PDB file of N, CA and C in Angstrom:
ATOM      1  N   MET A   1      46.604 -64.722  21.374  1.00 71.00           N
ATOM      2  CA  MET A   1      46.340 -65.179  22.716  1.00 71.00           C
ATOM      3  C   MET A   1      46.598 -66.688  22.781  1.00 71.00           C
ATOM      4  N   ILE A   2      47.123 -67.134  23.874  1.00 75.00           N
ATOM      5  CA  ILE A   2      47.432 -68.551  24.068  1.00 75.00           C
ATOM      6  C   ILE A   2      46.204 -69.243  24.667  1.00 75.00           C
ATOM      7  N   PRO A   3      45.817 -70.396  24.082  1.00 73.00           N
ATOM      8  CA  PRO A   3      44.651 -71.101  24.628  1.00 73.00           C
ATOM      9  C   PRO A   3      44.962 -71.711  25.990  1.00 73.00           C
ATOM     10  N   PRO A   4      43.919 -71.962  26.788  1.00 80.00           N
ATOM     11  CA  PRO A   4      44.138 -72.620  28.080  1.00 80.00           C
ATOM     12  C   PRO A   4      44.639 -74.046  27.869  1.00 80.00           C
ATOM     13  N   SER A   5      45.197 -74.629  28.901  1.00 91.00           N
ATOM     14  CA  SER A   5      45.753 -75.979  28.776  1.00 91.00           C
ATOM     15  C   SER A   5      44.644 -77.011  28.557  1.00 91.00           C
ATOM     16  N   PHE A   6      45.025 -78.103  27.926  1.00 94.00           N
ATOM     17  CA  PHE A   6      44.091 -79.193  27.648  1.00 94.00           C
ATOM     18  C   PHE A   6      44.886 -80.485  27.575  1.00 94.00           C
ATOM     19  N   GLU A   7      44.179 -81.584  27.678  1.00 96.00           N
ATOM     20  CA  GLU A   7      44.810 -82.895  27.534  1.00 96.00           C
ATOM     21  C   GLU A   7      44.572 -83.378  26.106  1.00 96.00           C
ATOM     22  N   TYR A   8      45.636 -83.846  25.459  1.00 96.00           N
ATOM     23  CA  TYR A   8      45.589 -84.266  24.060  1.00 96.00           C
ATOM     24  C   TYR A   8      45.482 -85.784  23.969  1.00 96.00           C
ATOM     25  N   HIS A   9      44.557 -86.258  23.130  1.00 98.00           N
ATOM     26  CA  HIS A   9      44.368 -87.689  22.898  1.00 98.00           C
ATOM     27  C   HIS A   9      44.438 -87.939  21.396  1.00 98.00           C
ATOM     28  N   ALA A  10      45.084 -89.025  20.990  1.00 98.00           N
ATOM     29  CA  ALA A  10      45.191 -89.376  19.566  1.00 98.00           C
ATOM     30  C   ALA A  10      44.836 -90.851  19.376  1.00 98.00           C
ATOM     31  N   PRO A  11      43.540 -91.165  19.396  1.00 98.00           N
ATOM     32  CA  PRO A  11      43.142 -92.562  19.216  1.00 98.00           C
ATOM     33  C   PRO A  11      43.505 -93.062  17.822  1.00 98.00           C
ATOM     34  N   ARG A  12      43.675 -94.371  17.697  1.00 98.00           N
ATOM     35  CA  ARG A  12      44.050 -94.985  16.416  1.00 98.00           C
ATOM     36  C   ARG A  12      42.890 -95.702  15.738  1.00 98.00           C
ATOM     37  N   THR A  13      41.738 -95.798  16.430  1.00 98.00           N
ATOM     38  CA  THR A  13      40.569 -96.447  15.838  1.00 98.00           C
ATOM     39  C   THR A  13      39.319 -95.628  16.141  1.00 98.00           C
ATOM     40  N   VAL A  14      38.296 -95.849  15.331  1.00 97.00           N
ATOM     41  CA  VAL A  14      37.018 -95.169  15.556  1.00 97.00           C
ATOM     42  C   VAL A  14      36.444 -95.592  16.902  1.00 97.00           C
ATOM     43  N   SER A  15      36.526 -96.864  17.228  1.00 98.00           N
ATOM     44  CA  SER A  15      35.969 -97.323  18.506  1.00 98.00           C
ATOM     45  C   SER A  15      36.693 -96.698  19.698  1.00 98.00           C
ATOM     46  N   ASP A  16      38.002 -96.487  19.589  1.00 98.00           N
ATOM     47  CA  ASP A  16      38.736 -95.803  20.665  1.00 98.00           C
ATOM     48  C   ASP A  16      38.291 -94.343  20.784  1.00 98.00           C
ATOM     49  N   ALA A  17      38.070 -93.685  19.659  1.00 98.00           N
ATOM     50  CA  ALA A  17      37.613 -92.291  19.674  1.00 98.00           C
ATOM     51  C   ALA A  17      36.229 -92.190  20.310  1.00 98.00           C
ATOM     52  N   ILE A  18      35.349 -93.117  19.965  1.00 97.00           N
ATOM     53  CA  ILE A  18      34.002 -93.122  20.545  1.00 97.00           C
ATOM     54  C   ILE A  18      34.070 -93.369  22.046  1.00 97.00           C
ATOM     55  N   ALA A  19      34.926 -94.286  22.460  1.00 98.00           N
ATOM     56  CA  ALA A  19      35.080 -94.565  23.896  1.00 98.00           C
ATOM     57  C   ALA A  19      35.566 -93.326  24.643  1.00 98.00           C
ATOM     58  N   LEU A  20      36.519 -92.611  24.060  1.00 98.00           N
ATOM     59  CA  LEU A  20      37.005 -91.373  24.686  1.00 98.00           C
ATOM     60  C   LEU A  20      35.895 -90.338  24.782  1.00 98.00           C
ATOM     61  N   LEU A  21      35.167 -90.146  23.686  1.00 96.00           N
ATOM     62  CA  LEU A  21      34.063 -89.180  23.695  1.00 96.00           C
ATOM     63  C   LEU A  21      33.020 -89.549  24.740  1.00 96.00           C
ATOM     64  N   THR A  22      32.721 -90.817  24.836  1.00 97.00           N
ATOM     65  CA  THR A  22      31.727 -91.282  25.806  1.00 97.00           C
ATOM     66  C   THR A  22      32.200 -91.036  27.235  1.00 97.00           C
ATOM     67  N   SER A  23      33.451 -91.352  27.505  1.00 98.00           N
ATOM     68  CA  SER A  23      33.949 -91.211  28.875  1.00 98.00           C
ATOM     69  C   SER A  23      34.210 -89.759  29.272  1.00 98.00           C
ATOM     70  N   LEU A  24      34.615 -88.926  28.318  1.00 97.00           N
ATOM     71  CA  LEU A  24      34.967 -87.536  28.646  1.00 97.00           C
ATOM     72  C   LEU A  24      33.792 -86.575  28.517  1.00 97.00           C
ATOM     73  N   GLY A  25      32.778 -86.963  27.766  1.00 94.00           N
ATOM     74  CA  GLY A  25      31.563 -86.157  27.650  1.00 94.00           C
ATOM     75  C   GLY A  25      31.789 -84.780  27.064  1.00 94.00           C
ATOM     76  N   SER A  26      31.094 -83.814  27.614  1.00 93.00           N
ATOM     77  CA  SER A  26      31.098 -82.454  27.059  1.00 93.00           C
ATOM     78  C   SER A  26      32.419 -81.718  27.270  1.00 93.00           C
ATOM     79  N   GLU A  27      33.318 -82.289  28.046  1.00 94.00           N
ATOM     80  CA  GLU A  27      34.626 -81.656  28.268  1.00 94.00           C
ATOM     81  C   GLU A  27      35.588 -81.909  27.116  1.00 94.00           C
ATOM     82  N   ALA A  28      35.172 -82.749  26.145  1.00 96.00           N
ATOM     83  CA  ALA A  28      36.043 -83.119  25.025  1.00 96.00           C
ATOM     84  C   ALA A  28      35.518 -82.554  23.712  1.00 96.00           C
ATOM     85  N   LYS A  29      36.449 -82.232  22.822  1.00 95.00           N
ATOM     86  CA  LYS A  29      36.120 -81.783  21.463  1.00 95.00           C
ATOM     87  C   LYS A  29      36.966 -82.583  20.486  1.00 95.00           C
ATOM     88  N   LEU A  30      36.375 -82.866  19.317  1.00 95.00           N
ATOM     89  CA  LEU A  30      37.117 -83.545  18.260  1.00 95.00           C
ATOM     90  C   LEU A  30      37.962 -82.547  17.501  1.00 95.00           C
ATOM     91  N   LEU A  31      39.173 -82.948  17.188  1.00 94.00           N
ATOM     92  CA  LEU A  31      40.068 -82.144  16.365  1.00 94.00           C
ATOM     93  C   LEU A  31      40.253 -82.883  15.052  1.00 94.00           C
ATOM     94  N   ALA A  32      39.796 -82.283  13.967  1.00 93.00           N
ATOM     95  CA  ALA A  32      39.941 -82.890  12.640  1.00 93.00           C
ATOM     96  C   ALA A  32      40.928 -82.027  11.866  1.00 93.00           C
ATOM     97  N   GLY A  33      40.442 -81.028  11.156  1.00 85.00           N
ATOM     98  CA  GLY A  33      41.337 -80.124  10.442  1.00 85.00           C
ATOM     99  C   GLY A  33      41.867 -79.011  11.329  1.00 85.00           C
ATOM    100  N   GLY A  34      41.087 -78.631  12.318  1.00 82.00           N
ATOM    101  CA  GLY A  34      41.502 -77.580  13.234  1.00 82.00           C
ATOM    102  C   GLY A  34      41.227 -76.173  12.746  1.00 82.00           C
ATOM    103  N   HIS A  35      40.631 -76.048  11.565  1.00 87.00           N
ATOM    104  CA  HIS A  35      40.421 -74.723  10.979  1.00 87.00           C
ATOM    105  C   HIS A  35      39.383 -73.903  11.733  1.00 87.00           C
ATOM    106  N   SER A  36      38.494 -74.555  12.436  1.00 90.00           N
ATOM    107  CA  SER A  36      37.480 -73.842  13.211  1.00 90.00           C
ATOM    108  C   SER A  36      37.821 -73.826  14.694  1.00 90.00           C
ATOM    109  N   LEU A  37      38.170 -74.996  15.207  1.00 90.00           N
ATOM    110  CA  LEU A  37      38.362 -75.124  16.651  1.00 90.00           C
ATOM    111  C   LEU A  37      39.577 -74.371  17.169  1.00 90.00           C
ATOM    112  N   LEU A  38      40.715 -74.492  16.513  1.00 89.00           N
ATOM    113  CA  LEU A  38      41.937 -73.862  17.037  1.00 89.00           C
ATOM    114  C   LEU A  38      41.836 -72.340  17.130  1.00 89.00           C
ATOM    115  N   PRO A  39      41.323 -71.643  16.115  1.00 90.00           N
ATOM    116  CA  PRO A  39      41.149 -70.195  16.279  1.00 90.00           C
ATOM    117  C   PRO A  39      40.185 -69.850  17.420  1.00 90.00           C
ATOM    118  N   MET A  40      39.131 -70.666  17.582  1.00 91.00           N
ATOM    119  CA  MET A  40      38.188 -70.429  18.680  1.00 91.00           C
ATOM    120  C   MET A  40      38.870 -70.622  20.037  1.00 91.00           C
ATOM    121  N   MET A  41      39.780 -71.588  20.107  1.00 90.00           N
ATOM    122  CA  MET A  41      40.506 -71.810  21.356  1.00 90.00           C
ATOM    123  C   MET A  41      41.477 -70.669  21.637  1.00 90.00           C
ATOM    124  N   LYS A  42      42.136 -70.175  20.597  1.00 89.00           N
ATOM    125  CA  LYS A  42      43.078 -69.064  20.795  1.00 89.00           C
ATOM    126  C   LYS A  42      42.370 -67.820  21.316  1.00 89.00           C
ATOM    127  N   LEU A  43      41.132 -67.624  20.874  1.00 89.00           N
ATOM    128  CA  LEU A  43      40.345 -66.482  21.343  1.00 89.00           C
ATOM    129  C   LEU A  43      39.598 -66.793  22.643  1.00 89.00           C
ATOM    130  N   ARG A  44      39.752 -68.025  23.111  1.00 89.00           N
ATOM    131  CA  ARG A  44      39.104 -68.517  24.332  1.00 89.00           C
ATOM    132  C   ARG A  44      37.581 -68.557  24.243  1.00 89.00           C
ATOM    133  N   PHE A  45      37.062 -68.669  23.020  1.00 91.00           N
ATOM    134  CA  PHE A  45      35.630 -68.894  22.839  1.00 91.00           C
ATOM    135  C   PHE A  45      35.306 -70.367  23.084  1.00 91.00           C
ATOM    136  N   ALA A  46      36.273 -71.233  22.833  1.00 90.00           N
ATOM    137  CA  ALA A  46      36.157 -72.664  23.127  1.00 90.00           C
ATOM    138  C   ALA A  46      37.290 -73.020  24.080  1.00 90.00           C
ATOM    139  N   GLN A  47      36.947 -73.713  25.163  1.00 92.00           N
ATOM    140  CA  GLN A  47      37.953 -74.075  26.158  1.00 92.00           C
ATOM    141  C   GLN A  47      37.794 -75.532  26.596  1.00 92.00           C
ATOM    142  N   PRO A  48      37.957 -76.458  25.648  1.00 94.00           N
ATOM    143  CA  PRO A  48      37.806 -77.868  26.025  1.00 94.00           C
ATOM    144  C   PRO A  48      38.940 -78.324  26.944  1.00 94.00           C
ATOM    145  N   GLU A  49      38.601 -79.225  27.839  1.00 95.00           N
ATOM    146  CA  GLU A  49      39.629 -79.792  28.716  1.00 95.00           C
ATOM    147  C   GLU A  49      40.383 -80.917  28.023  1.00 95.00           C
ATOM    148  N   HIS A  50      39.758 -81.491  26.983  1.00 97.00           N
ATOM    149  CA  HIS A  50      40.354 -82.603  26.249  1.00 97.00           C
ATOM    150  C   HIS A  50      40.164 -82.391  24.755  1.00 97.00           C
ATOM    151  N   LEU A  51      41.224 -82.633  23.982  1.00 96.00           N
ATOM    152  CA  LEU A  51      41.139 -82.633  22.518  1.00 96.00           C
ATOM    153  C   LEU A  51      41.366 -84.059  22.041  1.00 96.00           C
ATOM    154  N   ILE A  52      40.461 -84.527  21.197  1.00 97.00           N
ATOM    155  CA  ILE A  52      40.578 -85.865  20.626  1.00 97.00           C
ATOM    156  C   ILE A  52      40.887 -85.696  19.147  1.00 97.00           C
ATOM    157  N   ASP A  53      42.133 -85.961  18.785  1.00 96.00           N
ATOM    158  CA  ASP A  53      42.610 -85.779  17.412  1.00 96.00           C
ATOM    159  C   ASP A  53      42.289 -87.033  16.600  1.00 96.00           C
ATOM    160  N   ILE A  54      41.419 -86.894  15.594  1.00 96.00           N
ATOM    161  CA  ILE A  54      41.010 -88.057  14.798  1.00 96.00           C
ATOM    162  C   ILE A  54      41.788 -88.167  13.487  1.00 96.00           C
ATOM    163  N   ASN A  55      42.829 -87.378  13.322  1.00 94.00           N
ATOM    164  CA  ASN A  55      43.614 -87.400  12.085  1.00 94.00           C
ATOM    165  C   ASN A  55      44.409 -88.684  11.876  1.00 94.00           C
ATOM    166  N   ARG A  56      44.669 -89.429  12.912  1.00 94.00           N
ATOM    167  CA  ARG A  56      45.495 -90.638  12.795  1.00 94.00           C
ATOM    168  C   ARG A  56      44.668 -91.922  12.735  1.00 94.00           C
ATOM    169  N   ILE A  57      43.394 -91.791  12.424  1.00 97.00           N
ATOM    170  CA  ILE A  57      42.523 -92.965  12.334  1.00 97.00           C
ATOM    171  C   ILE A  57      42.394 -93.364  10.865  1.00 97.00           C
ATOM    172  N   PRO A  58      43.070 -94.431  10.450  1.00 95.00           N
ATOM    173  CA  PRO A  58      43.073 -94.817   9.031  1.00 95.00           C
ATOM    174  C   PRO A  58      41.686 -95.107   8.467  1.00 95.00           C
ATOM    175  N   GLU A  59      40.770 -95.630   9.308  1.00 94.00           N
ATOM    176  CA  GLU A  59      39.415 -95.954   8.852  1.00 94.00           C
ATOM    177  C   GLU A  59      38.683 -94.739   8.288  1.00 94.00           C
ATOM    178  N   LEU A  60      39.077 -93.551   8.708  1.00 96.00           N
ATOM    179  CA  LEU A  60      38.372 -92.337   8.298  1.00 96.00           C
ATOM    180  C   LEU A  60      38.937 -91.715   7.028  1.00 96.00           C
ATOM    181  N   LYS A  61      39.991 -92.304   6.491  1.00 94.00           N
ATOM    182  CA  LYS A  61      40.645 -91.724   5.317  1.00 94.00           C
ATOM    183  C   LYS A  61      40.525 -92.647   4.120  1.00 94.00           C
ATOM    184  N   GLY A  62      40.645 -92.061   2.950  1.00 94.00           N
ATOM    185  CA  GLY A  62      40.751 -92.848   1.736  1.00 94.00           C
ATOM    186  C   GLY A  62      39.453 -93.063   0.987  1.00 94.00           C
ATOM    187  N   ILE A  63      39.630 -93.613  -0.198  1.00 95.00           N
ATOM    188  CA  ILE A  63      38.526 -93.908  -1.102  1.00 95.00           C
ATOM    189  C   ILE A  63      38.645 -95.386  -1.452  1.00 95.00           C
ATOM    190  N   ARG A  64      37.559 -96.127  -1.252  1.00 93.00           N
ATOM    191  CA  ARG A  64      37.632 -97.562  -1.511  1.00 93.00           C
ATOM    192  C   ARG A  64      36.264 -98.108  -1.928  1.00 93.00           C
ATOM    193  N   LEU A  65      36.308 -99.245  -2.585  1.00 93.00           N
ATOM    194  CA  LEU A  65      35.089 -99.971  -2.928  1.00 93.00           C
ATOM    195  C   LEU A  65      34.836-101.021  -1.864  1.00 93.00           C
ATOM    196  N   GLU A  66      33.615-101.054  -1.360  1.00 94.00           N
ATOM    197  CA  GLU A  66      33.188-102.096  -0.425  1.00 94.00           C
ATOM    198  C   GLU A  66      31.957-102.735  -1.038  1.00 94.00           C
ATOM    199  N   GLY A  67      32.168-103.866  -1.679  1.00 96.00           N
ATOM    200  CA  GLY A  67      31.071-104.503  -2.409  1.00 96.00           C
ATOM    201  C   GLY A  67      30.687-103.638  -3.595  1.00 96.00           C
ATOM    202  N   ASP A  68      29.429-103.241  -3.646  1.00 96.00           N
ATOM    203  CA  ASP A  68      28.932-102.385  -4.725  1.00 96.00           C
ATOM    204  C   ASP A  68      28.951-100.903  -4.352  1.00 96.00           C
ATOM    205  N   GLU A  69      29.522-100.563  -3.212  1.00 96.00           N
ATOM    206  CA  GLU A  69      29.483 -99.184  -2.722  1.00 96.00           C
ATOM    207  C   GLU A  69      30.855 -98.530  -2.772  1.00 96.00           C
ATOM    208  N   LEU A  70      30.850 -97.263  -3.133  1.00 94.00           N
ATOM    209  CA  LEU A  70      32.053 -96.443  -3.071  1.00 94.00           C
ATOM    210  C   LEU A  70      32.041 -95.735  -1.725  1.00 94.00           C
ATOM    211  N   VAL A  71      33.085 -95.945  -0.941  1.00 95.00           N
ATOM    212  CA  VAL A  71      33.166 -95.351   0.392  1.00 95.00           C
ATOM    213  C   VAL A  71      34.254 -94.290   0.379  1.00 95.00           C
ATOM    214  N   ILE A  72      33.868 -93.066   0.774  1.00 96.00           N
ATOM    215  CA  ILE A  72      34.820 -91.961   0.898  1.00 96.00           C
ATOM    216  C   ILE A  72      34.892 -91.617   2.378  1.00 96.00           C
ATOM    217  N   GLY A  73      36.054 -91.820   2.973  1.00 95.00           N
ATOM    218  CA  GLY A  73      36.218 -91.566   4.398  1.00 95.00           C
ATOM    219  C   GLY A  73      36.019 -90.099   4.752  1.00 95.00           C
ATOM    220  N   ALA A  74      35.515 -89.863   5.938  1.00 94.00           N
ATOM    221  CA  ALA A  74      35.216 -88.503   6.397  1.00 94.00           C
ATOM    222  C   ALA A  74      36.445 -87.606   6.452  1.00 94.00           C
ATOM    223  N   MET A  75      37.629 -88.185   6.619  1.00 94.00           N
ATOM    224  CA  MET A  75      38.856 -87.396   6.706  1.00 94.00           C
ATOM    225  C   MET A  75      39.643 -87.406   5.397  1.00 94.00           C
ATOM    226  N   THR A  76      38.998 -87.815   4.307  1.00 94.00           N
ATOM    227  CA  THR A  76      39.646 -87.818   3.000  1.00 94.00           C
ATOM    228  C   THR A  76      39.787 -86.381   2.527  1.00 94.00           C
ATOM    229  N   SER A  77      40.981 -86.026   2.092  1.00 91.00           N
ATOM    230  CA  SER A  77      41.228 -84.642   1.667  1.00 91.00           C
ATOM    231  C   SER A  77      40.702 -84.394   0.257  1.00 91.00           C
ATOM    232  N   GLU A  78      40.493 -83.138  -0.038  1.00 92.00           N
ATOM    233  CA  GLU A  78      40.060 -82.744  -1.376  1.00 92.00           C
ATOM    234  C   GLU A  78      41.109 -83.154  -2.413  1.00 92.00           C
ATOM    235  N   THR A  79      42.367 -83.043  -2.057  1.00 93.00           N
ATOM    236  CA  THR A  79      43.448 -83.445  -2.961  1.00 93.00           C
ATOM    237  C   THR A  79      43.356 -84.930  -3.298  1.00 93.00           C
ATOM    238  N   GLU A  80      43.069 -85.759  -2.294  1.00 93.00           N
ATOM    239  CA  GLU A  80      42.903 -87.190  -2.548  1.00 93.00           C
ATOM    240  C   GLU A  80      41.748 -87.444  -3.513  1.00 93.00           C
ATOM    241  N   LEU A  81      40.653 -86.708  -3.338  1.00 92.00           N
ATOM    242  CA  LEU A  81      39.506 -86.859  -4.241  1.00 92.00           C
ATOM    243  C   LEU A  81      39.876 -86.473  -5.662  1.00 92.00           C
ATOM    244  N   ILE A  82      40.554 -85.360  -5.806  1.00 93.00           N
ATOM    245  CA  ILE A  82      40.938 -84.870  -7.134  1.00 93.00           C
ATOM    246  C   ILE A  82      41.888 -85.847  -7.815  1.00 93.00           C
ATOM    247  N   ASN A  83      42.819 -86.414  -7.060  1.00 92.00           N
ATOM    248  CA  ASN A  83      43.835 -87.298  -7.632  1.00 92.00           C
ATOM    249  C   ASN A  83      43.391 -88.749  -7.781  1.00 92.00           C
ATOM    250  N   SER A  84      42.196 -89.077  -7.300  1.00 87.00           N
ATOM    251  CA  SER A  84      41.747 -90.469  -7.391  1.00 87.00           C
ATOM    252  C   SER A  84      41.360 -90.817  -8.824  1.00 87.00           C
ATOM    253  N   THR A  85      41.446 -92.093  -9.146  1.00 73.00           N
ATOM    254  CA  THR A  85      41.091 -92.522 -10.507  1.00 73.00           C
ATOM    255  C   THR A  85      39.840 -93.354 -10.507  1.00 73.00           C
TER     256      THR A  85
END
């Protein structure tokens, strides 16, 4: 089944994503991996008017040291974790 139409947004920063979520409210859903949301949309169990794709936000990816803390971004893949040194 084809999902209903929606408006696609691809913010480049966390603050832009938050601004979109704030302005669009409950009509928007975050798209990260899509493993849950896209099948739900195809079955029309989820019908958001707006999709906010957070895959292109560099702040959410990667593994880095910040001072004494190890920071693992929320969008860091399992492969990146396995291959990190």
